[in-house]
Coordinates of C-alpha atoms in Angstrom, one line a residue:
Chain W
M1 CA -0.5 56.6 -0.6
S2 CA -2.5 56.5 -3.9
L3 CA -5.8 58.3 -4.3
N4 CA -9.0 56.3 -4.7
I5 CA -11.2 58.7 -6.6
F6 CA -11.9 56.5 -9.6
A7 CA -12.6 53.3 -7.7
S8 CA -16.4 53.4 -8.4
C9 CA -16.1 54.1 -12.1
S10 CA -14.2 51.1 -13.5
R11 CA -15.3 51.3 -17.1
V12 CA -14.5 54.9 -17.8
I13 CA -11.5 55.5 -20.0
I14 CA -9.1 57.9 -18.1
P15 CA -5.7 59.3 -18.8
T16 CA -2.7 57.4 -17.3
F17 CA -1.7 60.3 -14.9
C18 CA -5.2 60.0 -13.4
Q19 CA -5.1 56.3 -12.8
R20 CA -4.9 54.8 -9.4
G21 CA -1.4 54.3 -8.1
F22 CA 0.3 56.6 -10.6
L23 CA 2.0 58.7 -8.0
S24 CA 2.8 55.8 -5.7
T25 CA 6.4 54.5 -5.8
T26 CA 5.5 51.2 -4.1
T27 CA 6.3 48.1 -6.1
V28 CA 3.1 46.2 -5.3
S29 CA 0.1 48.3 -6.2
R30 CA -2.4 46.7 -3.9
N31 CA -0.7 46.2 -0.6
L32 CA -2.9 46.9 2.4
F33 CA 0.2 47.4 4.5
D34 CA 2.2 50.1 2.7
P35 CA 5.9 49.3 3.2
K36 CA 6.6 52.9 3.9
T37 CA 4.6 52.7 7.2
F38 CA 4.8 49.0 8.0
Y39 CA 7.8 46.7 8.3
E40 CA 8.0 42.9 8.3
P41 CA 8.1 41.3 11.7
I42 CA 11.4 40.4 13.3
L43 CA 11.4 36.6 13.7
D44 CA 14.8 36.2 15.3
K45 CA 14.5 36.2 19.1
E46 CA 17.7 38.0 19.9
Q47 CA 17.1 40.8 17.4
A48 CA 13.6 41.3 18.6
T49 CA 14.6 41.7 22.2
A50 CA 17.6 43.8 21.4
G51 CA 15.6 46.7 20.0
L52 CA 16.0 49.0 17.1
L53 CA 18.4 52.0 16.7
Q54 CA 17.3 55.4 15.4
S55 CA 19.5 55.0 12.4
D56 CA 17.3 52.0 11.3
P57 CA 14.4 53.3 9.2
R58 CA 12.2 50.7 10.9
Y59 CA 12.4 52.7 14.1
F60 CA 9.9 55.1 12.7
K61 CA 7.4 52.5 11.3
F62 CA 4.8 50.1 12.7
A63 CA 5.4 46.4 12.9
K64 CA 3.2 43.9 11.1
P65 CA 1.8 41.1 13.2
M66 CA 3.8 37.9 13.1
P67 CA 2.0 35.0 11.4
S68 CA 1.0 32.2 13.8
D69 CA 3.0 29.7 11.8
A70 CA 6.2 31.7 11.9
T71 CA 7.0 31.5 15.6
P72 CA 10.7 30.9 16.1
V73 CA 10.5 27.5 17.8
F74 CA 13.8 25.6 18.0
Y75 CA 12.8 22.9 15.5
K76 CA 11.6 25.3 12.8
D77 CA 13.2 24.9 9.4
D78 CA 12.4 26.6 6.1
V79 CA 12.7 23.6 3.9
I80 CA 10.6 21.4 6.2
D81 CA 8.0 24.1 6.2
K82 CA 7.9 24.0 2.4
L83 CA 7.5 20.3 2.5
I84 CA 4.6 20.6 5.0
R85 CA 2.9 23.1 2.8
A86 CA 3.2 20.8 -0.2
C87 CA 1.8 17.9 1.7
M88 CA -1.2 20.0 3.0
V89 CA -4.6 19.4 1.5
D90 CA -7.5 21.8 1.7
G91 CA -5.6 24.1 4.0
N92 CA -5.3 21.5 6.8
K93 CA -1.9 22.4 8.1
E94 CA -2.3 20.3 11.2
K95 CA -2.6 17.2 9.0
G96 CA 0.3 18.3 6.9
K97 CA 2.5 18.6 10.0
E98 CA 1.4 15.3 11.3
L99 CA 2.4 13.6 8.0
V100 CA 5.8 15.3 7.7
Y101 CA 6.8 15.0 11.4
G102 CA 5.6 11.4 11.4
A103 CA 8.0 10.7 8.5
L104 CA 10.8 12.4 10.4
E105 CA 10.0 10.2 13.4
R106 CA 10.3 7.1 11.3
I107 CA 13.6 8.1 9.9
K108 CA 14.9 8.8 13.4
K109 CA 13.8 5.4 14.6
R110 CA 15.5 3.7 11.8
Q111 CA 18.8 5.5 12.5
Y112 CA 18.4 4.9 16.2
K113 CA 18.3 1.2 15.6
N114 CA 21.4 1.4 13.4
W115 CA 23.1 3.4 16.2
K116 CA 22.3 0.8 18.8
K117 CA 23.7 -2.0 16.6
A118 CA 27.0 -0.1 16.0
K119 CA 29.7 -1.4 18.3
T120 CA 32.6 1.0 18.3
E121 CA 32.5 4.6 19.3
E122 CA 33.7 5.7 15.9
E123 CA 30.9 3.9 14.1
K124 CA 28.4 5.5 16.5
A125 CA 29.7 9.0 16.0
A126 CA 29.5 8.5 12.2
I127 CA 25.8 7.6 12.2
E128 CA 23.5 10.7 11.6
R129 CA 20.6 10.6 14.0
N130 CA 19.0 13.9 13.2
P131 CA 16.1 13.4 10.8
V132 CA 16.0 17.0 9.6
V133 CA 19.6 16.8 8.4
I134 CA 18.8 13.6 6.5
A135 CA 15.6 15.1 5.0
K136 CA 17.4 18.2 3.8
K137 CA 20.3 16.4 2.2
G138 CA 17.8 14.1 0.5
L139 CA 15.9 17.0 -0.9
V140 CA 19.2 18.5 -2.2
N141 CA 20.0 15.3 -3.9
L142 CA 16.6 15.3 -5.6
R143 CA 17.1 18.7 -7.3
P144 CA 17.2 18.4 -11.1
V145 CA 19.8 20.3 -13.0
L146 CA 17.7 21.0 -16.1
K147 CA 14.0 21.5 -16.8
L148 CA 11.9 20.8 -19.9
V149 CA 9.9 23.8 -21.2
N150 CA 7.2 23.6 -23.9
N151 CA 7.8 25.5 -27.1
T152 CA 5.6 25.4 -30.2
R153 CA 7.1 26.0 -33.6
G154 CA 5.2 25.5 -36.8
G155 CA 2.3 23.8 -35.0
I156 CA 4.5 21.2 -33.2
M157 CA 5.1 21.3 -29.5
Y158 CA 8.8 20.7 -28.6
Q159 CA 10.2 20.0 -25.1
V160 CA 13.3 22.2 -24.8
P161 CA 15.8 21.7 -22.0
M162 CA 16.7 24.8 -20.0
P163 CA 18.9 25.6 -16.9
V164 CA 17.1 25.9 -13.7
S165 CA 17.3 28.3 -10.8
E166 CA 17.9 27.2 -7.2
S167 CA 14.5 28.0 -5.9
H168 CA 12.8 26.2 -8.9
A169 CA 15.0 23.2 -8.4
E170 CA 14.0 23.1 -4.7
W171 CA 10.3 23.3 -5.7
R172 CA 10.7 20.5 -8.2
A173 CA 12.3 18.2 -5.7
I174 CA 9.5 18.7 -3.2
K175 CA 6.7 18.4 -5.6
S176 CA 8.1 15.3 -7.4
L177 CA 8.6 13.7 -4.0
R178 CA 5.0 14.4 -2.9
V179 CA 3.5 13.2 -6.2
L180 CA 5.5 10.0 -6.0
C181 CA 4.5 9.3 -2.4
V182 CA 0.8 9.9 -3.2
K183 CA 1.1 7.5 -6.1
L184 CA 2.9 4.8 -4.1
S185 CA 0.4 5.0 -1.2
K186 CA -2.6 4.5 -3.5
G187 CA -2.3 1.9 -6.1
G188 CA -1.0 -1.3 -4.5
H189 CA 2.7 -0.6 -5.3
R190 CA 4.0 -1.8 -2.0
K191 CA 2.7 -4.7 0.1
K192 CA 4.2 -3.3 3.2
N193 CA 4.5 0.4 4.1
K194 CA 1.4 1.5 2.3
N195 CA 0.9 4.8 4.1
F196 CA 1.9 8.2 2.8
V197 CA 4.0 8.7 5.9
D198 CA 5.9 5.4 5.5
N199 CA 6.6 6.1 1.8
L200 CA 7.8 9.7 2.5
A201 CA 10.2 8.3 5.1
I202 CA 11.5 5.6 2.8
E203 CA 12.0 8.0 -0.1
L204 CA 13.8 10.7 1.9
Y205 CA 16.1 8.1 3.5
D206 CA 16.9 6.6 0.1
A207 CA 17.4 10.0 -1.5
W208 CA 20.0 10.8 1.2
L209 CA 21.9 7.7 0.0
N210 CA 21.3 8.6 -3.6
K211 CA 19.1 5.6 -4.4
G212 CA 15.5 4.8 -4.5
K213 CA 12.5 5.5 -6.7
A214 CA 12.6 9.3 -6.4
I215 CA 16.2 9.5 -7.5
E216 CA 15.4 7.1 -10.4
N217 CA 12.6 9.4 -11.5
K218 CA 15.0 12.4 -11.4
Q219 CA 17.6 10.4 -13.5
L220 CA 14.9 9.5 -16.1
Y221 CA 14.0 13.2 -16.3
H222 CA 17.6 14.0 -16.9
K223 CA 17.7 11.4 -19.7
R224 CA 14.7 13.0 -21.4
C225 CA 16.5 16.3 -21.2
E226 CA 19.5 14.7 -22.8
A227 CA 17.4 13.2 -25.6
N228 CA 16.0 16.6 -26.4
K229 CA 19.4 18.2 -26.5
A230 CA 19.0 19.1 -30.2
Y231 CA 16.2 21.6 -29.5
A232 CA 18.1 23.5 -26.9
H233 CA 18.9 26.4 -29.3
Y234 CA 15.1 27.1 -29.7
L235 CA 15.1 29.0 -26.4
Y236 CA 18.8 29.7 -26.0
K237 CA 19.5 33.4 -25.7
P238 CA 23.2 34.4 -25.6
G239 CA 23.9 37.1 -23.1
K240 CA 21.1 36.1 -20.8
G241 CA 22.8 32.9 -19.8
Chain F
M1 CA 6.4 59.8 16.2
R2 CA 6.7 57.2 19.0
T3 CA 6.7 53.6 17.8
H4 CA 6.6 50.5 19.8
L5 CA 7.9 47.0 19.1
I6 CA 5.3 44.3 19.2
K7 CA 7.2 41.5 21.0
P8 CA 6.1 38.0 20.7
T9 CA 4.4 37.0 23.9
I10 CA 6.4 33.8 24.3
F11 CA 9.6 35.8 25.1
L12 CA 7.8 37.9 27.7
A13 CA 6.6 34.7 29.4
V14 CA 10.1 33.3 29.3
R15 CA 11.5 36.3 30.9
N16 CA 8.9 36.2 33.7
Y17 CA 9.6 32.5 34.2
E18 CA 13.3 33.1 34.4
S19 CA 12.9 35.7 37.2
T20 CA 10.4 33.8 39.3
S21 CA 11.4 30.1 39.1
S22 CA 13.8 28.6 41.5
S23 CA 14.2 25.2 39.8
F24 CA 17.1 26.0 37.5
I25 CA 19.4 23.4 39.0
I26 CA 20.6 21.1 36.3
K27 CA 19.9 17.5 37.3
R28 CA 22.4 15.3 35.7
F29 CA 21.1 12.0 36.9
I30 CA 17.7 10.2 37.0
T31 CA 16.5 9.4 40.5
R32 CA 15.3 5.9 41.0
T33 CA 12.7 4.8 43.6
S34 CA 13.7 3.0 46.8
T35 CA 12.7 -0.4 45.3
D36 CA 11.5 -1.8 42.0
D37 CA 9.0 -3.9 43.8
P38 CA 5.6 -2.1 43.5
R39 CA 4.4 -3.7 46.8
R40 CA 6.9 -1.6 48.8
L41 CA 6.6 1.8 47.2
I42 CA 6.2 4.7 49.6
P43 CA 5.1 8.3 49.2
S44 CA 8.6 9.7 49.0
D45 CA 9.0 7.7 45.8
I46 CA 6.6 10.0 43.9
G47 CA 8.4 11.6 41.0
K48 CA 11.0 8.9 40.6
M49 CA 11.4 6.2 38.0
Y50 CA 11.3 2.4 38.4
V51 CA 12.0 -0.5 36.2
V52 CA 9.7 -3.4 35.2
P53 CA 11.8 -6.5 34.7
K54 CA 11.3 -8.6 31.5
A55 CA 9.9 -11.5 33.4
T56 CA 6.8 -9.5 34.5
L57 CA 6.5 -8.0 31.0
Y58 CA 6.2 -11.4 29.4
G59 CA 4.3 -12.9 32.3
L60 CA 1.6 -10.2 31.9
Q61 CA 1.9 -10.1 28.1
L62 CA 2.4 -6.3 28.4
H63 CA 4.5 -6.2 25.3
K64 CA 1.3 -7.0 23.4
I65 CA -1.4 -5.1 25.3
F66 CA 0.3 -1.8 26.0
P67 CA -0.9 1.4 24.2
Q68 CA 0.9 1.8 20.9
T69 CA 3.2 4.7 21.6
F70 CA 4.5 3.1 24.8
K71 CA 4.9 -0.2 22.9
Q72 CA 7.1 1.6 20.3
Q73 CA 9.2 3.1 23.2
L74 CA 9.7 -0.4 24.6
E75 CA 11.0 -1.6 21.2
M76 CA 13.4 1.4 20.9
F77 CA 14.8 1.4 24.5
E78 CA 14.5 -2.4 25.2
E79 CA 13.4 -1.7 28.7
C80 CA 10.2 -0.6 30.5
V81 CA 10.9 2.3 32.8
W82 CA 8.1 4.5 34.1
L83 CA 7.4 7.2 36.6
C84 CA 5.8 6.6 40.0
R85 CA 3.2 9.2 40.3
Q86 CA 0.5 10.0 42.8
P87 CA -2.3 8.1 41.0
T88 CA -0.2 4.9 41.1
L89 CA 0.1 5.1 44.9
E90 CA -3.6 5.8 45.2
I91 CA -4.4 2.6 43.2
M92 CA -2.0 0.6 45.2
N93 CA -3.4 1.7 48.5
C94 CA -6.9 0.9 47.4
L95 CA -5.8 -2.6 46.4
K96 CA -4.0 -3.1 49.7
A97 CA -7.4 -2.7 51.5
V98 CA -9.0 -5.6 49.7
N99 CA -10.7 -7.8 52.2
T100 CA -13.2 -10.6 52.7
T101 CA -15.3 -8.4 54.9
I102 CA -15.8 -5.4 52.5
P103 CA -17.5 -5.7 49.1
S104 CA -15.5 -5.1 45.9
I105 CA -13.7 -1.8 45.6
R106 CA -14.4 0.1 42.4
M107 CA -11.8 2.6 41.2
V108 CA -12.3 4.8 38.2
V109 CA -9.2 6.5 36.7
W110 CA -10.1 9.7 34.9
G111 CA -8.3 12.7 33.6
K112 CA -7.6 14.9 30.6
H113 CA -6.3 13.5 27.3
G114 CA -2.7 12.3 27.6
T115 CA -2.2 12.6 31.3
G116 CA -1.4 8.9 32.0
K117 CA -4.6 7.0 32.6
S118 CA -3.6 3.8 30.8
I119 CA -0.1 3.8 32.3
S120 CA -1.4 4.2 35.8
F121 CA -3.9 1.4 35.0
Y122 CA -1.0 -1.0 34.0
Q123 CA 1.0 0.0 37.0
G124 CA -2.0 -1.1 39.1
V125 CA -2.2 -4.4 37.2
Q126 CA 1.5 -5.0 37.8
Y127 CA 1.0 -4.5 41.5
A128 CA -1.9 -6.9 41.6
W129 CA 0.1 -9.5 39.8
H130 CA 2.9 -9.3 42.4
S131 CA 0.3 -9.4 45.2
K132 CA -1.1 -12.7 43.8
F133 CA -4.4 -11.5 42.6
V134 CA -6.3 -13.4 39.9
L135 CA -6.4 -11.0 37.0
L136 CA -9.1 -10.7 34.4
T137 CA -8.1 -7.8 32.1
V138 CA -10.0 -6.4 29.3
R139 CA -7.5 -4.5 27.1
N140 CA -10.1 -2.4 25.3
A141 CA -13.8 -2.4 26.0
M142 CA -14.4 -0.2 23.0
D143 CA -13.1 -3.1 20.9
L144 CA -15.8 -5.4 22.3
A145 CA -18.6 -3.1 21.3
R146 CA -17.3 -1.8 18.0
T147 CA -15.2 -4.4 16.1
V148 CA -17.4 -7.0 14.6
K149 CA -15.5 -10.2 13.6
D150 CA -18.0 -13.0 14.0
I151 CA -21.3 -13.1 15.9
Q152 CA -23.8 -15.8 16.8
M153 CA -27.1 -15.7 18.5
S154 CA -27.0 -17.0 22.1
V155 CA -28.4 -20.4 22.8
Y156 CA -28.6 -19.9 26.5
K157 CA -30.6 -16.6 26.5
E158 CA -32.8 -15.5 23.6
G159 CA -32.1 -12.1 22.2
R160 CA -28.4 -12.0 23.3
I161 CA -25.6 -11.9 20.8
D162 CA -22.4 -13.9 21.4
T163 CA -19.0 -12.7 20.2
P164 CA -16.7 -15.7 20.2
Y165 CA -13.6 -13.8 18.8
H166 CA -13.6 -11.4 21.8
A167 CA -14.4 -14.1 24.3
Q168 CA -11.5 -16.3 23.1
N169 CA -9.1 -13.3 23.3
L170 CA -10.1 -12.7 26.9
L171 CA -9.7 -16.3 27.8
T172 CA -6.2 -16.5 26.2
L173 CA -5.1 -13.4 28.1
F174 CA -6.6 -14.8 31.3
K175 CA -4.6 -18.0 30.8
H176 CA -1.3 -16.2 30.1
Q177 CA -1.6 -13.7 33.0
N178 CA -2.5 -16.4 35.6
Q179 CA 0.1 -19.0 34.7
L180 CA 1.7 -18.8 38.1
L181 CA -1.6 -19.4 39.8
W182 CA -2.8 -22.1 37.4
D183 CA -2.3 -24.9 39.9
E184 CA -4.3 -23.1 42.6
L185 CA -7.0 -22.4 40.1
S186 CA -7.2 -26.0 39.1
K187 CA -7.9 -26.9 42.7
L188 CA -11.0 -24.7 42.8
T189 CA -14.2 -26.4 41.6
T190 CA -17.4 -25.5 40.0
E191 CA -20.6 -25.2 41.9
R192 CA -23.0 -27.1 39.5
T193 CA -23.0 -28.9 36.2
Y194 CA -23.1 -26.9 33.0
V195 CA -24.7 -28.6 30.1
W196 CA -23.4 -27.1 26.9
T197 CA -24.7 -29.4 24.2
K198 CA -26.1 -33.0 24.1
L199 CA -22.5 -34.3 24.1
E200 CA -20.6 -31.9 26.2
K201 CA -21.1 -30.9 29.8
T202 CA -18.8 -30.0 32.7
T203 CA -19.9 -31.8 35.9
E204 CA -20.1 -30.4 39.4
G205 CA -16.7 -30.4 41.0
A206 CA -14.7 -29.9 37.9
P207 CA -11.7 -27.6 38.1
L208 CA -12.1 -24.0 36.8
T209 CA -9.2 -24.5 34.4
E210 CA -11.4 -27.0 32.4
L211 CA -13.8 -24.2 31.7
V212 CA -11.0 -22.1 30.2
E213 CA -9.7 -24.9 28.1
L214 CA -13.1 -25.7 26.8
G215 CA -13.7 -22.1 25.8
L216 CA -10.5 -22.0 23.9
E217 CA -11.1 -25.2 22.1
K218 CA -14.7 -24.6 21.0
T219 CA -15.6 -21.3 19.5
T220 CA -19.3 -21.8 19.8
L221 CA -19.1 -22.3 23.6
A222 CA -16.5 -19.5 24.3
T223 CA -18.8 -16.8 25.5
D224 CA -20.9 -19.1 27.7
C225 CA -17.7 -20.5 29.2
L226 CA -16.5 -16.9 29.9
G227 CA -19.8 -16.2 31.7
A228 CA -19.6 -19.4 33.8
L229 CA -16.0 -18.5 34.7
C230 CA -16.9 -15.0 35.8
R231 CA -19.6 -16.4 38.1
E232 CA -17.3 -19.0 39.6
L233 CA -14.5 -16.5 40.2
R234 CA -16.8 -14.2 42.0
R235 CA -18.1 -17.1 44.2
H236 CA -14.6 -18.2 45.1
S237 CA -13.4 -14.7 45.9
T238 CA -16.3 -14.1 48.3
K239 CA -15.4 -17.4 50.0
G240 CA -11.8 -16.2 50.4
D241 CA -10.0 -18.7 48.2
I242 CA -8.6 -16.1 45.8
K243 CA -8.3 -12.3 45.4
L244 CA -9.8 -11.1 42.2
L245 CA -9.1 -8.0 40.1
L246 CA -11.2 -7.0 37.2
A247 CA -9.3 -4.5 35.1
V248 CA -11.1 -2.8 32.2
D249 CA -9.5 -0.1 30.0
M250 CA -11.9 2.3 28.3
A251 CA -14.6 1.0 30.6
N252 CA -17.2 3.6 29.7
S253 CA -17.7 1.9 26.4
L254 CA -19.6 -0.8 28.3
Y255 CA -22.4 1.7 28.5
G256 CA -21.9 3.2 25.1
I257 CA -22.9 2.5 21.5
T258 CA -22.1 -0.6 19.5
K259 CA -21.7 -1.3 15.8
I260 CA -23.2 -4.8 15.9
N261 CA -26.3 -5.1 13.8
K262 CA -29.2 -7.4 14.5
I263 CA -31.1 -9.4 11.8
T264 CA -33.6 -6.5 11.6
G265 CA -30.8 -4.2 10.5
R266 CA -30.8 -2.1 13.6
R267 CA -27.9 -1.5 16.0
A268 CA -27.9 -3.8 19.0
P269 CA -27.8 -1.9 22.4
S270 CA -24.9 -2.8 24.7
D271 CA -27.3 -4.7 27.0
E272 CA -27.8 -7.4 24.4
I273 CA -24.1 -8.4 23.9
S274 CA -23.2 -11.2 26.3
V275 CA -19.6 -10.4 26.9
I276 CA -20.5 -6.9 28.0
H277 CA -23.3 -8.3 30.1
F278 CA -21.0 -10.6 31.9
I279 CA -18.6 -7.8 32.7
R280 CA -21.4 -5.5 33.9
K281 CA -22.5 -8.2 36.3
F282 CA -19.3 -7.5 38.3
F283 CA -20.9 -4.1 39.2
T284 CA -24.4 -5.2 39.9
T285 CA -23.8 -8.3 42.0
E286 CA -22.3 -8.2 45.5
W287 CA -19.0 -10.0 45.8
Y288 CA -16.1 -9.7 48.3
N289 CA -12.3 -9.8 48.4
G290 CA -11.8 -8.1 45.1
A291 CA -11.6 -4.9 43.2
C292 CA -12.6 -3.4 39.8
L293 CA -10.1 -1.0 38.2
L294 CA -11.7 1.0 35.4
V295 CA -10.6 3.8 33.1
A296 CA -13.0 6.5 31.8
D297 CA -11.8 7.4 28.3
K298 CA -13.1 10.2 26.0
R299 CA -12.7 8.3 22.8
E300 CA -16.1 6.7 23.2
R301 CA -17.9 10.0 23.2
S302 CA -15.8 12.0 20.7
H303 CA -16.7 11.9 17.0
F304 CA -14.0 12.6 14.4
A305 CA -16.2 14.9 12.3
D306 CA -17.7 16.9 15.1
K307 CA -15.1 19.5 15.9
F308 CA -17.2 21.8 18.0
T309 CA -18.5 19.7 20.9
I310 CA -15.9 19.0 23.6
P311 CA -17.0 16.2 25.9
L312 CA -16.0 16.5 29.6
D313 CA -13.5 14.1 31.1
T314 CA -15.5 13.3 34.3
P315 CA -16.8 9.8 35.0
H316 CA -20.4 11.1 35.4
E317 CA -20.3 12.6 31.9
L318 CA -18.6 9.6 30.3
F319 CA -20.4 6.7 31.9
G320 CA -23.8 8.2 31.7
E321 CA -26.8 7.8 34.0
K322 CA -27.0 4.0 33.8
G323 CA -23.3 3.5 34.2
I324 CA -23.2 5.7 37.3
A325 CA -26.3 4.0 38.8
D326 CA -24.5 0.6 38.4
L327 CA -21.1 1.8 39.6
D328 CA -22.0 4.1 42.5
P329 CA -20.3 4.2 45.0
F330 CA -16.8 4.3 43.4
I331 CA -13.4 5.9 44.1
P332 CA -12.4 8.5 41.5
I333 CA -8.6 8.7 40.8
E334 CA -7.5 11.7 38.9
T335 CA -4.5 11.9 36.7
K336 CA -2.9 15.3 36.0
N337 CA -0.1 16.9 33.9
Y338 CA 3.5 16.5 34.9
T339 CA 4.9 18.5 37.8
E340 CA 8.3 20.3 37.4
D341 CA 10.2 17.4 38.9
E342 CA 8.5 14.8 36.9
F343 CA 9.1 16.7 33.7
E344 CA 12.8 16.9 34.5
Q345 CA 13.0 13.2 35.1
I346 CA 11.5 12.3 31.8
Y347 CA 13.7 14.8 30.0
E348 CA 16.8 13.5 31.6
Y349 CA 15.7 9.9 30.7
Y350 CA 15.4 10.8 27.1
K351 CA 18.8 12.5 27.2
E352 CA 20.4 9.5 28.8
K353 CA 19.1 7.2 26.1
H354 CA 20.3 9.6 23.3
W355 CA 16.8 9.9 22.0
L356 CA 16.9 13.6 21.4
A357 CA 18.7 14.0 18.1
N358 CA 18.2 17.8 17.5
P359 CA 21.1 19.6 19.2
K360 CA 18.9 22.5 20.0
A361 CA 16.6 20.4 22.1
L362 CA 19.5 19.6 24.4
T363 CA 20.1 23.3 25.2
E364 CA 18.5 25.2 28.1
E365 CA 16.4 27.3 25.7
G366 CA 15.1 24.3 23.9
K367 CA 14.1 22.8 27.2
I368 CA 12.2 25.9 28.2
Q369 CA 10.5 25.9 24.8
L370 CA 9.5 22.2 25.2
K371 CA 7.9 23.0 28.5
Y372 CA 5.8 25.8 27.0
L373 CA 4.9 23.9 23.8
S374 CA 3.9 20.8 25.6
V375 CA 2.2 22.5 28.5
Y376 CA 3.6 19.8 30.8
N377 CA 1.3 17.3 29.1
P378 CA 2.9 13.9 28.9
F379 CA 1.3 13.0 25.5
E380 CA 2.3 16.3 23.8
F381 CA 5.8 16.1 25.3
E382 CA 6.3 12.6 23.9
R383 CA 5.1 13.7 20.5
L384 CA 7.4 16.7 20.4
C385 CA 10.4 14.5 21.4
S386 CA 9.6 12.0 18.7
F387 CA 10.9 14.0 15.8
N388 CA 13.5 16.2 17.6

């Protein structure tokens, strides 16, 4: 634990060995719950009920409280939770959940109708009725392969294409989808299905089949990256990939 | 240093449930009631499911007036199957007691949000249709007070406001639902002449169906025709020619606020709207051989921006002083959350229809979690199953 002697005098110039947190080996300097004494809560039901062994360092620590949103319900999914957080406004998580689960409901109804129409057993088994599977595959299809980064040289701003990590691609897919659905639900783009929920359901379903407006936007983005291929060496660093 | 694991409370509750419950028998089949005919349901049928055939659905126009989530379920499953619960049998027993010797029976269905008030209401309406009642259903009394389509000042009574759009909707529904009794109704006659305008009048001895047809043709006369029809129906039911059921969903809105403005710019109180006045007369006048089936709904009293006040669900709270003074004495019928057996029935029904798409929802653990997350509330359970 770091000493807090110099908390009151913030403008005094002090040597580095006297600064707050110098002796601490923790990575985050301002964590209320020091990782040496507190451990993250166990969210998996079987692990939590099984108990900890003495060989586990967590046996000698305290457990942090589990966030109320992280309860291991059977329908909990990481990607869907991210989508809910993206669709949330002003911290209203209930509304975000309503929107996303409403979209999943509509996808499910659409596939249920197709399932009823199918006549043979093979056709019925081939139809995917789980909306979470469709939504996840749709978001995977929406991931871009490159991203454009701003780079100024000689007073001119260039858009340089760069490779993208998996987490960043996932974020881009979710954000572009949310932005598109907000736009479609506002400005008279569709005569039918004007809600955010309807648009989200349609775009996720189409993205699963690799068509639709969200996929088109992704492909346009890729074309812009291709057009700026000449500037790729501005930020290319050999050895760092 | 002694440490302790902070276990999530849901798992402790699950463990206690596992040890104390005895209903862990897996029911593979849905149990049906002894008959699909609501006239012959018996107390041993509580907790079982029965089917509404398509003829009754279209005859009662239920595919248009059901609540929205149930309507969507109808579209998906292409059949109307619902549970026989205790409030349904209470309503049916009250309707069996309708008589020329006792005044109209008033029933008020009340309960918490999502416990099945509207569904029990429609089960009662179905029973009445089979028992050859004349039905006058109001799908949504909040609609009457709050949606403003077109208004006109009443000619018959100064200060009253006519709403021809709502009156015509009521008359069309009356016509559709009483098609099988249309011949009988055309034999019943009016008591006196009604002079509508210089050119139009219905003479004494004209059939009741003429009033309905006139109201549907002329929008300016619709509300007055509805009022005349109400009076004539009450008169004939006291005589014993017909049995009458007045069914109003969200009935406490009859004593609530309106959104109709007068010329002065102020909101009109619900006394001054003629359609609401005609329906309220069913409670203030004495008539025999009939019943009123009402539902007390919280939507009238709850405001979307006010998140701190929680109105009570009881009829006394929702109808207010004036409403209770008009309605008293009435029979309160309470709707509650699902029991263990009822929950299992609905779960098995969804399973049979292949509605649950998440494979985890079909496991035992998923079922236990559904019970705890929905708290055996029908509305919450339906919402949880919609995306799983």
